[in-house]
Coordinates of N, CA, C and O in Angstrom, one line a residue:
X7 N 142.9 77.2 119.3 CA 142.2 78.5 119.6 C 142.2 79.4 118.5 O 141.2 80.3 118.4
X8 N 143.3 79.8 117.7 CA 143.3 80.6 116.9 C 142.4 80.3 115.9 O 141.7 81.1 115.4
X9 N 142.1 79.1 115.4 CA 141.1 78.6 114.3 C 139.5 79.2 114.9 O 139.2 79.5 114.2
X10 N 139.3 79.0 116.3 CA 138.0 79.5 116.9 C 137.7 80.9 116.5 O 136.9 81.4 116.1
X11 N 138.9 81.6 117.3 CA 138.7 83.2 116.9 C 138.7 83.3 115.3 O 137.9 84.6 115.1
X12 N 139.5 82.8 114.5 CA 139.4 83.2 113.0 C 137.7 83.0 112.4 O 137.1 83.6 112.0
X13 N 137.7 81.6 112.6 CA 136.1 81.6 112.5 C 134.9 82.4 112.9 O 134.2 82.9 112.3
X14 N 135.1 82.7 114.4 CA 134.2 83.6 114.9 C 134.0 85.2 114.5 O 133.2 85.8 113.8
X15 N 135.5 85.5 113.7 CA 135.7 86.9 113.2 C 135.0 86.8 111.9 O 134.4 87.4 111.3
X16 N 135.4 85.7 110.9 CA 134.8 85.5 109.7 C 133.4 85.5 109.7 O 132.5 86.1 109.0
X17 N 132.8 84.6 110.5 CA 131.4 84.8 110.5 C 130.6 86.2 111.2 O 129.7 86.2 110.5
X18 N 131.0 86.5 112.1 CA 130.5 87.8 112.6 C 130.7 89.0 111.6 O 129.7 89.6 111.5
X19 N 131.8 88.9 111.1 CA 132.4 90.1 109.9 C 131.2 89.7 108.6 O 130.5 90.8 108.3
X20 N 130.8 88.5 108.4 CA 130.0 88.3 107.2 C 128.8 88.6 107.5 O 128.1 89.3 106.5
X21 N 128.2 88.3 108.9 CA 126.9 88.7 109.2 C 126.8 90.2 109.1 O 126.0 91.0 109.0
X22 N 127.9 90.9 109.9 CA 128.0 92.5 109.8 C 127.6 93.1 108.5 O 126.9 93.8 108.3
X23 N 128.7 92.2 107.5 CA 128.4 92.9 106.4 C 127.1 92.8 105.7 O 126.7 93.8 104.7
X24 N 126.6 91.7 105.7 CA 125.2 91.2 105.5 C 124.0 92.3 105.6 O 123.4 92.8 105.0
X25 N 124.1 92.5 107.1 CA 123.2 93.3 107.7 C 123.2 95.1 107.1 O 122.2 95.5 107.1
X26 N 124.8 95.1 107.0 CA 125.0 96.8 106.5 C 124.7 96.8 105.1 O 124.4 98.3 104.8
X27 N 124.6 95.7 104.2 CA 124.4 95.8 102.9 C 122.9 96.3 102.6 O 122.6 96.5 101.4
X28 N 122.2 96.2 103.8 CA 120.8 96.3 103.6 C 119.7 95.2 103.5 O 118.4 95.3 103.4
X29 N 120.6 94.0 103.5 CA 119.5 92.5 103.4 C 118.9 92.2 104.9 O 118.5 91.5 104.8
X30 N 119.8 92.5 105.6 CA 119.7 92.0 106.9 C 118.2 92.7 107.6 O 117.8 93.7 107.1
X31 N 117.8 92.2 108.7 CA 116.8 92.5 109.4 C 117.1 93.8 110.1 O 117.9 93.8 110.8
X32 N 116.3 94.9 110.0 CA 116.4 96.3 110.7 C 116.3 96.3 112.0 O 117.0 97.0 112.9
X33 N 115.5 95.3 112.5 CA 115.1 95.3 114.0 C 115.7 94.4 114.9 O 115.4 94.3 115.9
X34 N 116.3 93.4 114.4 CA 117.1 92.3 115.1 C 116.2 91.3 115.6 O 114.8 91.6 115.3
X35 N 116.6 90.0 115.9 CA 115.7 89.0 116.3 C 115.9 88.8 117.8 O 116.8 88.3 118.2
X36 N 115.2 89.3 118.4 CA 115.0 89.4 120.1 C 114.8 87.8 120.7 O 113.8 87.3 120.4
X37 N 115.9 87.0 121.3 CA 115.7 85.5 121.5 C 115.0 85.7 122.8 O 114.6 85.0 123.2
X38 N 115.1 87.0 123.6 CA 114.8 87.0 125.1 C 113.4 87.6 125.4 O 113.0 88.4 126.3
X39 N 112.7 87.7 124.3 CA 111.4 88.4 124.5 C 111.4 89.6 123.8 O 112.0 89.7 122.6
X40 N 110.3 90.5 124.1 CA 110.5 91.9 123.1 C 109.0 92.4 122.8 O 108.2 92.7 123.2
X41 N 109.2 92.1 121.5 CA 108.3 93.0 120.6 C 106.7 92.2 120.7 O 105.9 92.0 119.5
X42 N 105.9 92.2 121.8 CA 104.7 92.1 121.6 C 104.5 90.1 121.8 O 104.3 89.7 123.1
X43 N 104.6 89.5 120.6 CA 104.5 87.9 120.7 C 103.1 87.8 121.8 O 102.2 88.2 121.5
X44 N 103.3 86.3 122.0 CA 102.1 85.5 122.6 C 101.6 86.2 124.0 O 100.6 86.5 124.3
X45 N 102.6 86.8 124.8 CA 102.2 87.7 125.9 C 101.6 89.0 125.7 O 100.7 89.6 126.5
X46 N 102.0 89.8 124.8 CA 101.4 91.1 124.1 C 102.0 92.0 125.2 O 101.3 93.3 125.4
X47 N 103.0 91.9 125.5 CA 103.8 92.7 126.5 C 104.8 94.0 125.2 O 105.2 93.5 124.2
X48 N 104.5 95.2 125.6 CA 105.5 96.1 124.7 C 106.7 96.2 125.3 O 107.2 95.9 126.2
X49 N 107.7 96.0 124.1 CA 109.1 96.0 124.7 C 109.8 96.6 125.3 O 110.6 96.8 126.2
X50 N 109.3 98.4 125.5 CA 109.7 99.2 126.3 C 109.1 98.7 127.7 O 109.8 99.5 128.7
X51 N 108.3 98.0 128.0 CA 107.8 98.0 129.3 C 108.0 96.6 129.8 O 107.5 96.1 131.0
X52 N 108.7 95.6 129.2 CA 109.0 94.2 129.4 C 110.1 94.2 130.4 O 111.4 94.6 129.8
X53 N 110.3 93.5 131.6 CA 111.3 94.0 132.2 C 112.3 92.2 131.9 O 112.5 91.9 133.2
X54 N 112.1 92.0 130.8 CA 112.9 90.8 130.8 C 114.4 90.9 130.6 O 114.9 91.9 130.2
X55 N 115.4 90.3 131.6 CA 116.5 90.5 131.8 C 117.4 89.8 130.6 O 118.7 90.2 130.2
X56 N 117.1 89.2 129.9 CA 117.5 88.6 128.4 C 117.2 89.4 127.2 O 117.3 89.0 126.4
X57 N 116.6 90.4 127.7 CA 116.1 91.5 126.1 C 117.3 92.0 125.5 O 117.3 92.1 124.2
X58 N 118.8 92.0 125.7 CA 119.9 92.3 125.1 C 120.2 91.3 124.1 O 120.7 91.2 123.0
X59 N 119.4 89.9 124.5 CA 119.8 88.9 123.4 C 119.3 88.8 122.0 O 117.9 89.1 121.9
X60 N 119.9 89.3 121.3 CA 119.5 89.2 119.4 C 120.4 88.7 118.5 O 121.9 88.5 119.1
X61 N 120.0 88.6 117.4 CA 121.2 88.1 116.6 C 122.0 89.5 116.4 O 123.3 88.6 115.9
X62 N 121.6 90.5 116.4 CA 122.8 91.9 115.9 C 123.6 91.8 117.3 O 124.9 91.9 117.2
X63 N 123.1 91.5 118.5 CA 124.2 91.4 119.6 C 125.3 90.4 119.6 O 126.2 90.6 119.6
X64 N 124.7 89.1 118.8 CA 125.4 87.8 118.6 C 126.6 88.2 117.7 O 127.5 87.7 117.6
X65 N 126.0 88.8 116.6 CA 126.9 89.1 115.3 C 128.0 90.2 115.8 O 129.0 90.2 115.6
X66 N 127.7 91.1 116.7 CA 128.9 92.2 117.2 C 129.9 91.3 118.0 O 130.9 91.5 117.9
X67 N 129.4 90.4 118.9 CA 130.2 89.9 120.0 C 130.9 89.0 119.0 O 132.1 88.8 119.3
X68 N 130.6 88.0 118.2 CA 131.3 87.0 117.2 C 132.5 87.6 116.7 O 133.5 87.6 116.5
X69 N 132.3 88.9 115.9 CA 133.2 90.0 115.3 C 134.3 90.3 116.3 O 135.4 90.0 116.1
X70 N 133.8 90.9 117.3 CA 135.0 91.3 118.1 C 135.3 90.6 118.9 O 136.8 90.4 119.1
X71 N 134.8 89.4 119.4 CA 135.6 88.4 120.0 C 136.5 87.9 119.1 O 137.7 87.5 119.7
X72 N 136.1 87.3 118.0 CA 137.1 86.9 117.1 C 138.4 87.8 116.6 O 139.3 87.2 116.4
X73 N 138.0 88.9 116.4 CA 138.9 89.7 116.0 C 140.0 90.1 117.0 O 141.3 90.0 116.8
X74 N 139.9 90.3 118.4 CA 140.5 90.6 119.4 C 141.3 89.3 119.7 O 142.4 89.4 119.8
X75 N 140.5 88.4 119.8 CA 141.2 86.9 120.1 C 142.3 86.7 118.9 O 143.6 86.0 119.2
X76 N 142.1 87.1 117.6 CA 143.1 86.8 116.5 C 144.4 87.4 117.0 O 145.4 86.8 116.8
X77 N 144.3 88.8 116.9 CA 145.4 89.7 117.1 C 146.2 89.2 118.1 O 147.2 89.5 118.0
X78 N 145.3 89.4 119.3 CA 146.1 88.8 120.7 C 147.0 87.6 120.5 O 147.9 87.3 121.2
X79 N 146.2 86.5 120.1 CA 146.8 85.3 119.5 C 148.1 85.3 119.0 O 149.4 84.9 119.7
X80 N 148.3 86.1 117.9 CA 149.2 86.4 117.2 C 150.5 87.2 117.8 O 151.7 87.0 117.3
X81 N 149.9 88.3 118.7 CA 150.8 89.0 119.4 C 151.0 88.5 120.8 O 152.5 88.8 121.1
X82 N 150.5 87.7 121.4 CA 151.0 87.3 122.9 C 151.2 85.9 122.8 O 149.9 84.9 123.3
X83 N 152.5 85.3 122.5 CA 152.5 83.8 122.5 C 152.3 83.1 123.9 O 153.1 83.7 125.2
X84 N 151.8 82.5 123.8 CA 151.5 81.5 125.5 C 150.6 82.3 126.6 O 151.1 81.6 127.7
X85 N 149.8 83.0 126.0 CA 148.9 83.7 127.1 C 147.6 83.3 126.6 O 146.7 84.3 126.8
X86 N 147.3 82.1 126.2 CA 146.1 81.8 125.7 C 144.8 82.1 127.0 O 143.8 82.4 126.4
X87 N 144.9 81.8 128.3 CA 143.7 82.1 128.9 C 143.4 83.5 129.3 O 142.4 84.1 129.2
X88 N 144.6 84.6 129.3 CA 144.3 85.6 129.1 C 143.6 86.2 128.1 O 142.9 87.4 127.8
X89 N 144.2 85.9 126.6 CA 143.7 86.1 125.6 C 142.5 85.8 125.4 O 141.4 86.6 125.0
X90 N 141.6 84.6 126.0 CA 140.5 84.2 126.2 C 139.5 85.2 126.9 O 138.7 85.3 126.3
X91 N 140.1 85.3 127.9 CA 139.4 86.3 129.0 C 139.2 87.8 128.0 O 138.0 88.3 128.4
X92 N 140.2 88.1 127.7 CA 140.1 89.5 126.9 C 139.0 89.6 125.8 O 138.5 90.7 125.6
X93 N 139.1 88.6 125.4 CA 138.3 88.4 123.8 C 136.6 88.4 124.4 O 136.0 89.3 123.6
X94 N 136.3 87.8 125.3 CA 135.4 87.1 125.8 C 134.4 88.8 126.3 O 133.8 89.2 126.2
X95 N 135.5 89.5 127.0 CA 135.0 90.9 127.5 C 134.9 91.8 126.8 O 133.8 92.5 126.5
X96 N 135.9 91.8 125.6 CA 135.6 92.8 124.9 C 134.3 92.6 123.8 O 133.5 93.4 123.6
X97 N 134.1 91.3 123.3 CA 133.0 90.9 122.8 C 131.9 91.1 123.3 O 130.5 91.7 123.0
X98 N 131.5 90.9 124.8 CA 130.5 91.5 125.2 C 130.1 92.5 125.4 O 128.9 93.3 125.3
X99 N 131.5 93.5 126.0 CA 131.2 94.9 125.9 C 130.6 95.6 124.8 O 129.6 96.3 124.8
X100 N 131.1 95.1 123.7 CA 130.7 95.5 122.1 C 129.1 95.2 122.3 O 128.5 96.1 121.4
X101 N 129.0 93.8 122.2 CA 127.6 93.5 121.8 C 126.5 94.1 122.7 O 125.7 94.6 122.1
X102 N 126.8 94.7 124.0 CA 126.2 94.9 125.1 C 126.0 96.5 124.9 O 124.4 97.1 124.7
X103 N 126.7 97.0 124.2 CA 126.6 98.8 123.7 C 125.8 98.5 122.7 O 125.1 99.8 122.3
X104 N 126.1 97.5 121.7 CA 125.5 97.8 120.4 C 123.8 97.5 120.6 O 122.9 98.3 120.4
X105 N 123.7 96.6 121.8 CA 122.0 96.4 121.9 C 121.6 97.4 122.8 O 120.3 98.0 122.5
X106 N 122.3 98.1 123.7 CA 121.7 99.1 124.3 C 121.7 100.5 123.3 O 120.5 101.2 123.3
X107 N 122.4 100.5 122.4 CA 122.3 101.9 121.3 C 120.8 101.5 120.6 O 120.2 102.3 120.5
X108 N 120.9 100.3 119.9 CA 119.7 100.0 118.9 C 118.4 100.1 120.0 O 117.4 100.4 119.4
X109 N 118.6 99.5 121.1 CA 117.2 99.7 122.1 C 116.6 101.2 122.3 O 115.7 101.7 122.3
X110 N 117.7 102.2 122.5 CA 117.5 103.7 122.7 C 116.9 103.8 121.3 O 116.1 104.5 121.3
X111 N 117.5 103.8 120.1 CA 117.2 104.3 119.1 C 115.4 103.9 118.6 O 114.8 104.6 118.0
X112 N 115.1 102.1 119.1 CA 113.8 101.7 118.9 C 112.8 102.7 119.9 O 111.9 102.7 119.2
X113 N 113.2 102.9 120.9 CA 112.7 103.6 122.3 C 112.1 104.9 121.7 O 110.7 105.3 122.0
X114 N 113.1 105.7 121.3 CA 112.8 106.9 121.1 C 112.6 107.2 119.5 O 112.2 108.5 119.3
X115 N 112.3 106.2 118.7 CA 111.9 106.5 117.1 C 113.1 107.4 116.7 O 112.8 108.0 115.7
X116 N 114.3 107.3 117.1 CA 115.5 108.2 116.4 C 115.7 107.6 115.1 O 116.4 108.3 114.5
X117 N 115.8 106.3 115.2 CA 116.1 105.7 113.8 C 115.2 105.9 112.6 O 115.5 105.4 111.5
X118 N 113.7 106.0 113.2 CA 112.6 106.1 112.2 C 112.6 107.4 111.1 O 112.8 108.3 111.9
X119 N 112.2 107.1 109.9 CA 111.5 108.2 109.5 C 110.4 109.0 109.5 O 109.3 108.3 109.8
X120 N 110.4 110.0 109.8 CA 109.0 110.8 110.3 C 108.3 111.3 109.0 O 108.9 112.2 108.3
X121 N 107.2 110.8 108.9 CA 106.6 111.1 107.6 C 105.1 111.4 108.3 O 104.6 111.0 109.5
X122 N 104.2 112.0 107.5 CA 103.1 112.6 108.0 C 102.1 111.8 108.0 O 101.4 111.6 109.0
X123 N 102.3 110.4 107.6 CA 101.6 108.9 107.7 C 101.7 108.6 109.6 O 100.9 107.8 109.6
X124 N 102.8 108.9 109.9 CA 103.1 108.5 111.1 C 102.2 109.0 112.1 O 102.0 109.0 113.1
X125 N 101.5 110.2 111.7 CA 100.8 110.8 112.6 C 99.1 110.4 112.6 O 98.3 110.7 113.6
X126 N 98.7 110.0 111.6 CA 97.6 109.1 111.6 C 97.3 108.4 112.6 O 97.8 107.1 112.8
X127 N 96.1 108.5 113.1 CA 95.6 107.7 114.3 C 96.0 108.0 115.7 O 95.6 107.5 116.7
X128 N 97.1 108.8 115.7 CA 97.2 109.8 117.0 C 96.2 110.3 117.8 O 95.7 111.3 117.0
X129 N 96.2 110.6 118.8 CA 95.1 111.6 119.8 C 95.8 112.8 119.8 O 97.2 112.4 120.2
X130 N 95.2 114.0 120.2 CA 95.9 115.2 120.7 C 94.9 115.9 120.9 O 93.8 115.5 121.1
X131 N 95.6 117.1 121.9 CA 95.1 118.0 122.7 C 94.7 119.3 122.0 O 95.7 119.7 121.3
X132 N 93.6 119.8 122.0 CA 93.3 121.1 120.8 C 94.0 122.3 121.8 O 93.6 122.4 123.2
X133 N 95.0 123.1 121.3 CA 95.8 124.2 121.6 C 94.8 125.1 121.5 O 95.2 126.5 122.0
X134 N 94.5 125.4 119.9 CA 94.3 126.7 119.4 C 92.7 126.2 118.6 O 93.0 125.5 117.8
X135 N 91.6 126.6 119.3 CA 90.6 125.9 118.5 C 90.2 126.4 117.5 O 90.9 127.4 116.6
X136 N 89.3 125.4 116.7 CA 89.3 125.5 115.1 C 87.9 126.1 114.9 O 87.1 125.8 115.8
X137 N 87.5 127.0 113.7 CA 86.3 127.3 113.6 C 86.0 126.2 112.3 O 86.6 125.3 112.0
X138 N 84.6 126.3 111.9 CA 84.3 125.4 110.8 C 84.9 125.0 109.8 O 85.1 124.2 109.1
X139 N 85.8 126.4 109.2 CA 86.3 126.4 107.9 C 87.8 126.7 108.2 O 88.6 127.2 107.2
X140 N 88.3 126.8 109.4 CA 89.6 127.5 109.4 C 90.5 126.8 110.2 O 90.2 125.2 110.6
X141 N 91.6 127.2 110.2 CA 92.9 126.2 111.1 C 92.9 126.7 112.6 O 92.3 127.6 113.1
X142 N 93.1 125.6 113.0 CA 93.7 125.4 114.7 C 95.1 125.0 115.0 O 95.4 124.6 113.8
X143 N 95.3 124.4 116.3 CA 96.4 123.8 116.5 C 96.2 122.6 117.5 O 95.2 123.1 118.5
X144 N 96.5 121.5 117.3 CA 96.8 120.3 118.3 C 98.3 120.1 118.7 O 99.0 120.0 117.8
X145 N 98.5 119.8 119.9 CA 99.3 118.9 120.5 C 99.1 117.5 120.5 O 98.5 116.8 121.0
X146 N 100.4 116.9 119.7 CA 100.1 115.3 119.6 C 101.5 114.9 120.0 O 102.7 115.3 120.0
X147 N 101.3 113.9 120.7 CA 102.4 113.2 121.2 C 102.5 111.8 120.5 O 102.3 110.8 120.0
X148 N 104.2 111.9 120.0 CA 104.7 110.6 119.1 C 105.7 110.2 119.7 O 107.1 111.2 119.8
X149 N 106.1 109.1 120.5 CA 107.1 108.5 121.2 C 107.4 109.4 122.5 O 106.6 109.7 122.8
X150 N 108.7 109.9 122.4 CA 109.0 110.9 123.4 C 109.1 112.3 123.1 O 109.7 113.2 124.1
X151 N 108.6 112.5 122.0 CA 108.1 114.1 121.5 C 107.1 114.4 121.6 O 105.9 113.8 121.1
X152 N 106.9 115.6 121.7 CA 105.3 116.6 121.5 C 105.7 117.2 120.2 O 106.6 117.7 119.8
X153 N 104.5 117.4 119.5 CA 104.6 118.1 118.4 C 103.0 119.0 118.0 O 102.0 118.6 118.4
X154 N 103.2 120.3 117.8 CA 102.2 120.9 117.6 C 101.8 121.6 116.2 O 102.7 121.6 115.5
X155 N 100.8 120.7 115.7 CA 100.4 120.9 114.1 C 99.3 121.7 113.9 O 98.5 121.7 114.8
X156 N 99.3 122.4 112.9 CA 97.9 123.0 112.4 C 97.0 121.9 112.2 O 97.3 120.7 111.9
X157 N 95.8 122.3 112.1 CA 94.8 121.4 112.4 C 93.4 121.8 111.7 O 93.0 123.3 111.7
X158 N 92.9 121.1 111.1 CA 91.5 121.5 110.4 C 90.6 120.4 110.2 O 90.7 119.1 110.3
X159 N 89.2 120.7 110.7 CA 88.2 119.6 110.8 C 87.9 118.8 110.1 O 88.2 119.5 108.6
X160 N 87.9 117.8 109.9 CA 87.5 116.5 109.1 C 85.8 117.0 108.7 O 85.5 116.8 107.4
X161 N 85.1 116.9 109.7 CA 83.9 117.1 109.4 C 83.2 118.3 110.7 O 83.9 118.5 111.5
X162 N 82.2 118.4 110.0 CA 81.9 120.0 110.9 C 80.4 119.6 111.3 O 79.3 120.4 111.7
X163 N 79.8 118.2 112.0 CA 78.6 117.8 112.6 C 78.5 118.5 113.8 O 77.5 119.1 114.0
X164 N 79.5 118.7 114.3 CA 79.7 119.6 115.8 C 80.5 120.5 115.5 O 81.3 120.5 115.0
X165 N 80.4 121.7 116.5 CA 81.1 122.7 116.4 C 82.6 122.5 116.9 O 82.8 122.0 117.7
X166 N 83.5 122.7 115.7 CA 85.1 122.3 116.3 C 85.6 123.3 117.1 O 86.5 123.1 117.9
X167 N 85.1 124.4 117.3 CA 85.5 125.3 118.3 C 85.2 124.6 119.9 O 85.9 125.4 120.8
X168 N 84.5 123.6 120.0 CA 84.4 123.3 121.4 C 84.9 121.7 121.6 O 85.0 121.2 122.7
X169 N 85.6 121.4 120.4 CA 86.6 120.1 120.7 C 87.8 120.5 121.6 O 88.2 121.5 121.5
X170 N 87.9 119.5 122.3 CA 89.2 119.2 123.5 C 90.2 118.6 122.9 O 91.4 118.7 123.1
X171 N 89.6 117.1 122.6 CA 91.0 115.9 121.9 C 90.3 115.6 121.0 O 88.9 115.8 120.3
X172 N 91.1 115.3 119.9 CA 91.0 114.7 118.6 C 91.7 113.9 118.1 O 92.9 113.5 119.0
X173 N 91.4 113.2 117.2 CA 92.0 112.2 116.6 C 92.4 112.5 115.1 O 91.5 112.9 114.5
X174 N 93.6 112.2 114.8 CA 94.2 112.8 113.3 C 93.8 111.6 112.1 O 94.0 110.3 112.5
X175 N 92.7 111.7 111.2 CA 92.4 111.0 110.7 C 93.4 110.9 109.3 O 93.3 110.0 108.4
X176 N 94.0 112.0 109.0 CA 94.7 112.2 107.7 C 95.5 113.4 108.1 O 95.2 114.3 108.5
X177 N 96.6 113.4 107.1 CA 97.4 114.7 106.9 C 97.5 115.0 105.7 O 97.5 114.4 104.7
X178 N 97.7 116.3 105.5 CA 97.6 117.0 104.2 C 98.7 118.2 104.3 O 98.3 119.1 104.6
X179 N 99.6 118.1 103.5 CA 100.8 119.1 103.3 C 101.2 119.6 104.8 O 101.1 120.9 105.2
X180 N 101.4 118.7 106.0 CA 101.6 119.1 107.1 C 100.4 119.5 108.2 O 100.9 120.3 109.1
X181 N 99.4 119.8 107.3 CA 98.1 120.1 108.2 C 97.4 118.7 108.7 O 96.9 118.0 107.6
X182 N 97.1 118.4 110.0 CA 96.5 117.4 110.3 C 94.9 117.7 110.0 O 94.1 118.7 110.5
X183 N 94.3 116.7 109.5 CA 92.6 116.9 109.3 C 92.3 115.9 110.7 O 92.7 114.9 110.7
X184 N 91.4 116.4 111.4 CA 91.1 116.1 112.9 C 89.7 115.8 112.9 O 88.6 116.5 112.4
X185 N 89.2 114.7 113.8 CA 87.6 114.6 114.1 C 87.7 114.4 115.6 O 88.8 114.2 116.2
X186 N 86.7 115.0 116.5 CA 86.7 114.7 117.8 C 86.6 113.6 118.2 O 86.1 112.5 117.6
X187 N 87.5 113.4 119.5 CA 87.3 112.0 120.2 C 86.4 112.0 121.5 O 86.5 113.1 122.2
X188 N 85.7 111.2 121.7 CA 84.7 111.0 122.9 C 85.6 110.9 124.3 O 86.3 109.7 124.2
X189 N 85.3 112.0 125.1 CA 86.4 111.8 125.9 C 86.2 110.8 127.0 O 87.6 110.3 127.7
X190 N 85.0 110.0 127.2 CA 84.6 109.0 127.9 C 85.4 107.7 127.1 O 85.5 106.6 128.2
X191 N 85.8 107.6 126.1 CA 86.1 106.2 125.6 C 88.0 106.4 126.1 O 88.3 105.3 125.7
X192 N 88.4 107.5 126.3 CA 89.7 107.4 126.5 C 90.3 106.9 127.8 O 91.5 106.8 128.0
X193 N 89.3 107.0 129.1 CA 89.5 106.4 130.2 C 89.3 104.9 130.5 O 88.7 104.2 129.8

């Protein structure tokens, strides 16, 4: 049993070091469904009970399972079934905790870098009307957060002061350059 624990710890630790060095996949490989795929389901709305299964979860499980199993085998002679049970429980607990933490970060965009380009293409509601050559404000939803941005009209073919909904076509030093959105296409 000790050789199985040591093997698991070495493989899990190697994968963990590899992922922390920046060479691993930042998003994990979901074996239980997830990011669109053939069914076209969003990972946040997919009710797949196996969503926690990923390469990242397996890595954490192997490392903790192997580490706990190795240490307990060396310290508790003759308690192999208890060592196996505690190793599995510890590995599953840490694996599930890591999976939940990374799902939360992915869902809330907490781990992503916020750049101006991430606003391009989002629609928003005008909160302070714009004049043809002046600034206004728009309220935009990105992830679980709302942002109120300074806005300037992209084109003035129609009167910007009458716009209710807009789409951000570009960002320029913190100011959203917007065009009107046809309300009938949003429904």
